[in-house]
Each structure stands twice: as C-alpha cells, then as structure tokens.
Amino acid sequence: MDTLILAAEGPVNPVLPHTSEIILGLVAFLLLLFVIKKFVSPRFEALYEERTAKIEGGIEKAEQAQAEAQRALEQYKEQLAEARAEAARIRDDARAEGLQIVEEMREQAQAESARIVAQGQHQLDAQRAQIVAELRADLGRTAVELASKVVGESLEDDSRRRGTVDRFLNELDAVAAPASK
C-alpha cells in the first residue's frame, strides 16, 4: 500500500521541497525578518550612529586640539620674539650703561689725578717756600757773619741785619734771574 500511496502522489521532484516545507520556511523567514527588523536592526543602527558620532566627535576634538596647538605655537612664537627683543633691549641698555660707567670712572680718575697733582704741586710749593725761607735764614746768618768780618762792625742789630740781608738777597735774585732766562 505504501507503494500505492506513493504512486498516487506522483513522481517526487528532489529539487522542489514540499509545499508544507515552503510554507513553514516562509513563516519562519517572516518571523526572523520581523525579529531582525524590530530588535536587531535598531540596535545596529544605534550602534552605527553612536560610532559615527564618536568618530565625528573625535575628528572635531582633534581639529580643536590642532587649532589650540596652533594657537599655542603662535603664542609661543610671539613670546619668544618678545623675549628676544627684550633680551636685545636689555643687552643694549647694559652696554650703554657700561659705557656710561666707564666714562664716569674715567672722569673720576682724571679728576682724582688732577686733585692729586694739584695737591702734590701745592705741597711742593709749600716745601719750596719753606726751603727757600730756611736757606734765606741760613744764608742771612752766614752773610751777616761774613759781613761783620768784612765790614768790621757788628750787625747784631735786628733791623740792620734784616735790611742788609734783604738787600743782599735782592741783589742775588737780580743776578740769578738773567742767568736762568
């Protein structure tokens, strides 16, 4: 009987499935399609958008960081240029101040030198005057003694002696002045 049932149904095509399998497969496919569309697809879309947002946000952050780094670099370059200009200005000021200090020190040294020379000249003049006075006194005493011996009179009187000594010294100066010219 089995053979009969099989023969009544007709020849079985191995490529085409049974109608019940087609319906059952179609229902399973539609059910799977519904589950994918309802649950899986929205999650994939959400993950895709989240990843897209992260990537775009990362790109924006990278662009902002790059712009900020560029601003910082420009600011650094400006500060470096200002620092170099300030250093050059300080160096020029220091050089000018150094020249001024050297000039002041030179002027002070010249003034001190002139003061020392003037002081030395004053001391020399004072010593010369003292030596001349001492020589005049010694010469006067010697002249008085010699004059006393030559003249034969005593020149012990102070006013006479002074007059004689002054006259002698004046004559001596008059004789020495043309000789020194």
PDB file of C-alpha atoms in Angstrom, residues 122 129 153 160:
ATOM      1  CA  HIS A 122     100.770 122.668  46.457  1.00  0.00           C
ATOM      2  CA  ALA A 129     108.796 128.144  50.141  1.00  0.00           C
ATOM      3  CA  GLU A 153     131.212 146.346  62.613  1.00  0.00           C
ATOM      4  CA  ARG A 160     120.151 146.445  60.375  1.00  0.00           C
TER       5      ARG A 160
END
